[in-house]
């Protein structure tokens, strides 16, 4: 066992917020207040016998940072406490997490069902990369429960979805889809990056594996890439452990340190961002220059009932269609001063993007139409600025539309 000279009380009876501040704290001999950063690739052993015992798995110290690192473990322990899963494996990006979660579970001949409204790179993994290894797929309208059920074949091993979906903010009923998956013995993987663990916890709703882009809300300050797979001990030992150890999507200890510290303020930041988002969504709804606002926290959201069951609030993203087409959408984007144009999201800085010409550019016009990505659609990721200033910036920009 590792000797922990001075660790904080980490009993699981403390509430999640307290665990996010103290879990994984293992002070060095200096008694530092903040978590130490173990920027090391390897580890030394006291003896040849100890090295042998580690490799045999009889001594649980570290071996090599591709397998594990104390600072990466710190982040993993905190995120597992927040998600409520037995295990969390941190990796180098959100896409490394999504790919690992799917590829470790599937093999040639297997079939996967996914909702068609997905983050662009997830769609690429499912429709172009995994099929090269003999893994077939069916894309369904994620809101249509009968479609999930009828897509199941005897080879189906995984269901995959994202909710709210990027960028339309359509919702998948996680509990209902989870029930269908469970009845058929299918592993249900939910990409929870868009909501964040503050807004939505997919584990109690019935998801088996939850994946995160930590780049988004978890860092939330535009500093580093990261990702995570949260799962049961069994999924970890049966599928994930060997896959991540040997394919090497390891998270840098420096990024892990940044992300672990960011978890301390995640609830505060995301709750305030969601308050700002609701305020803005309400302000934009009914505005002359806007055709439609989509925000899960508005009464007008077509799946409001699902939102109230599975989300703590409406989240930090607002999608809206400006009157007219692409030209007007561009006019609004270009006139914003405080809110910057960027495809990133979940940041303390408010960011705005035109999905049809950026993140969802590779989809055909027809495919975009099917999931509701029109040429006048703008996606706004609401940050931590003063909400009055954000509304003023939007108001001034919307005046540019004739
Ligand atoms: C950003 C994002 C990803 C990919 O994460 P990276 O950290 O950019 O690799 C996957 N899914 C969703 C919903 C995302 O928003």
PDB file of N, CA and C in Angstrom, residues 2 4 7 30 47 51 64 117 124 187 189 224 231 234 258 271 281 295-296 319 321-322 341 350 354 381 396:
ATOM      1  N   UNK A   2       0.356   2.286  -0.618  1.00  0.00           N
ATOM      2  CA  UNK A   2       1.058   3.559  -0.614  1.00  0.00           C
ATOM      3  C   UNK A   2       0.925   4.204   0.764  1.00  0.00           C
ATOM      4  N   UNK A   4       0.279   7.263   2.872  1.00  0.00           N
ATOM      5  CA  UNK A   4      -0.305   8.599   2.695  1.00  0.00           C
ATOM      6  C   UNK A   4       0.028   9.410   3.936  1.00  0.00           C
ATOM      7  N   UNK A   7      -3.493  12.950   4.564  1.00  0.00           N
ATOM      8  CA  UNK A   7      -4.569  13.090   3.589  1.00  0.00           C
ATOM      9  C   UNK A   7      -5.803  13.661   4.276  1.00  0.00           C
ATOM     10  N   UNK A  30       5.660  18.088   2.606  1.00  0.00           N
ATOM     11  CA  UNK A  30       5.664  19.544   2.806  1.00  0.00           C
ATOM     12  C   UNK A  30       4.350  20.067   3.381  1.00  0.00           C
ATOM     13  N   UNK A  47      12.901  -2.001  -4.231  1.00  0.00           N
ATOM     14  CA  UNK A  47      13.652  -3.242  -4.390  1.00  0.00           C
ATOM     15  C   UNK A  47      13.154  -3.970  -5.626  1.00  0.00           C
ATOM     16  N   UNK A  51       9.286  -4.290  -7.313  1.00  0.00           N
ATOM     17  CA  UNK A  51       8.963  -4.170  -8.737  1.00  0.00           C
ATOM     18  C   UNK A  51       8.215  -5.416  -9.205  1.00  0.00           C
ATOM     19  N   UNK A  64       3.743   3.059 -14.335  1.00  0.00           N
ATOM     20  CA  UNK A  64       4.086   3.849 -15.517  1.00  0.00           C
ATOM     21  C   UNK A  64       2.879   4.740 -15.784  1.00  0.00           C
ATOM     22  N   UNK A 117     -28.585  12.732 -34.034  1.00  0.00           N
ATOM     23  CA  UNK A 117     -28.135  14.076 -33.665  1.00  0.00           C
ATOM     24  C   UNK A 117     -26.962  13.937 -32.701  1.00  0.00           C
ATOM     25  N   UNK A 124     -18.556  10.649 -37.000  1.00  0.00           N
ATOM     26  CA  UNK A 124     -17.483  10.131 -37.862  1.00  0.00           C
ATOM     27  C   UNK A 124     -16.966   8.787 -37.354  1.00  0.00           C
ATOM     28  N   UNK A 187     -25.391  -2.533 -23.756  1.00  0.00           N
ATOM     29  CA  UNK A 187     -24.680  -1.506 -22.985  1.00  0.00           C
ATOM     30  C   UNK A 187     -25.108  -0.120 -23.480  1.00  0.00           C
ATOM     31  N   UNK A 189     -24.454   3.730 -23.606  1.00  0.00           N
ATOM     32  CA  UNK A 189     -23.402   4.740 -23.424  1.00  0.00           C
ATOM     33  C   UNK A 189     -24.008   6.124 -23.671  1.00  0.00           C
ATOM     34  N   UNK A 224      -7.464  23.499 -21.203  1.00  0.00           N
ATOM     35  CA  UNK A 224      -6.882  22.226 -21.638  1.00  0.00           C
ATOM     36  C   UNK A 224      -7.916  21.218 -22.104  1.00  0.00           C
ATOM     37  N   UNK A 231     -17.814   4.423 -15.353  1.00  0.00           N
ATOM     38  CA  UNK A 231     -18.452   3.117 -15.563  1.00  0.00           C
ATOM     39  C   UNK A 231     -18.374   2.272 -14.298  1.00  0.00           C
ATOM     40  N   UNK A 234     -17.044  -3.603 -13.210  1.00  0.00           N
ATOM     41  CA  UNK A 234     -17.087  -4.732 -14.147  1.00  0.00           C
ATOM     42  C   UNK A 234     -16.800  -4.310 -15.591  1.00  0.00           C
ATOM     43  N   UNK A 258      -5.221  20.499 -13.565  1.00  0.00           N
ATOM     44  CA  UNK A 258      -6.092  21.633 -13.891  1.00  0.00           C
ATOM     45  C   UNK A 258      -7.565  21.213 -13.789  1.00  0.00           C
ATOM     46  N   UNK A 271     -23.918  26.289 -12.522  1.00  0.00           N
ATOM     47  CA  UNK A 271     -25.221  26.769 -12.039  1.00  0.00           C
ATOM     48  C   UNK A 271     -25.437  28.228 -12.443  1.00  0.00           C
ATOM     49  N   UNK A 281     -32.497  33.108 -22.689  1.00  0.00           N
ATOM     50  CA  UNK A 281     -33.494  32.393 -23.511  1.00  0.00           C
ATOM     51  C   UNK A 281     -34.858  33.071 -23.378  1.00  0.00           C
ATOM     52  N   UNK A 295     -34.510  26.012 -25.830  1.00  0.00           N
ATOM     53  CA  UNK A 295     -33.784  25.914 -24.564  1.00  0.00           C
ATOM     54  C   UNK A 295     -34.580  24.985 -23.650  1.00  0.00           C
ATOM     55  N   UNK A 296     -33.949  23.925 -23.159  1.00  0.00           N
ATOM     56  CA  UNK A 296     -34.699  22.932 -22.376  1.00  0.00           C
ATOM     57  C   UNK A 296     -35.359  23.492 -21.118  1.00  0.00           C
ATOM     58  N   UNK A 319     -30.092  27.649 -28.297  1.00  0.00           N
ATOM     59  CA  UNK A 319     -30.062  27.694 -29.761  1.00  0.00           C
ATOM     60  C   UNK A 319     -31.197  28.596 -30.230  1.00  0.00           C
ATOM     61  N   UNK A 321     -33.031  30.659 -33.869  1.00  0.00           N
ATOM     62  CA  UNK A 321     -33.058  30.916 -35.305  1.00  0.00           C
ATOM     63  C   UNK A 321     -33.415  32.375 -35.519  1.00  0.00           C
ATOM     64  N   UNK A 322     -32.527  33.074 -36.206  1.00  0.00           N
ATOM     65  CA  UNK A 322     -32.820  34.481 -36.468  1.00  0.00           C
ATOM     66  C   UNK A 322     -33.742  34.569 -37.681  1.00  0.00           C
ATOM     67  N   UNK A 341     -17.014  34.595 -31.426  1.00  0.00           N
ATOM     68  CA  UNK A 341     -17.323  33.485 -32.316  1.00  0.00           C
ATOM     69  C   UNK A 341     -16.314  32.369 -32.053  1.00  0.00           C
ATOM     70  N   UNK A 350     -18.653  33.648 -22.960  1.00  0.00           N
ATOM     71  CA  UNK A 350     -19.774  33.309 -23.823  1.00  0.00           C
ATOM     72  C   UNK A 350     -19.287  33.193 -25.258  1.00  0.00           C
ATOM     73  N   UNK A 354     -22.083  29.251 -35.717  1.00  0.00           N
ATOM     74  CA  UNK A 354     -23.069  28.981 -36.767  1.00  0.00           C
ATOM     75  C   UNK A 354     -22.840  27.538 -37.210  1.00  0.00           C
ATOM     76  N   UNK A 381     -23.265  29.481 -26.337  1.00  0.00           N
ATOM     77  CA  UNK A 381     -22.829  28.883 -25.081  1.00  0.00           C
ATOM     78  C   UNK A 381     -22.692  30.035 -24.086  1.00  0.00           C
ATOM     79  N   UNK A 396     -28.027  44.613 -29.249  1.00  0.00           N
ATOM     80  CA  UNK A 396     -27.372  45.476 -30.245  1.00  0.00           C
ATOM     81  C   UNK A 396     -27.120  44.723 -31.545  1.00  0.00           C
TER      82      UNK A 396
END
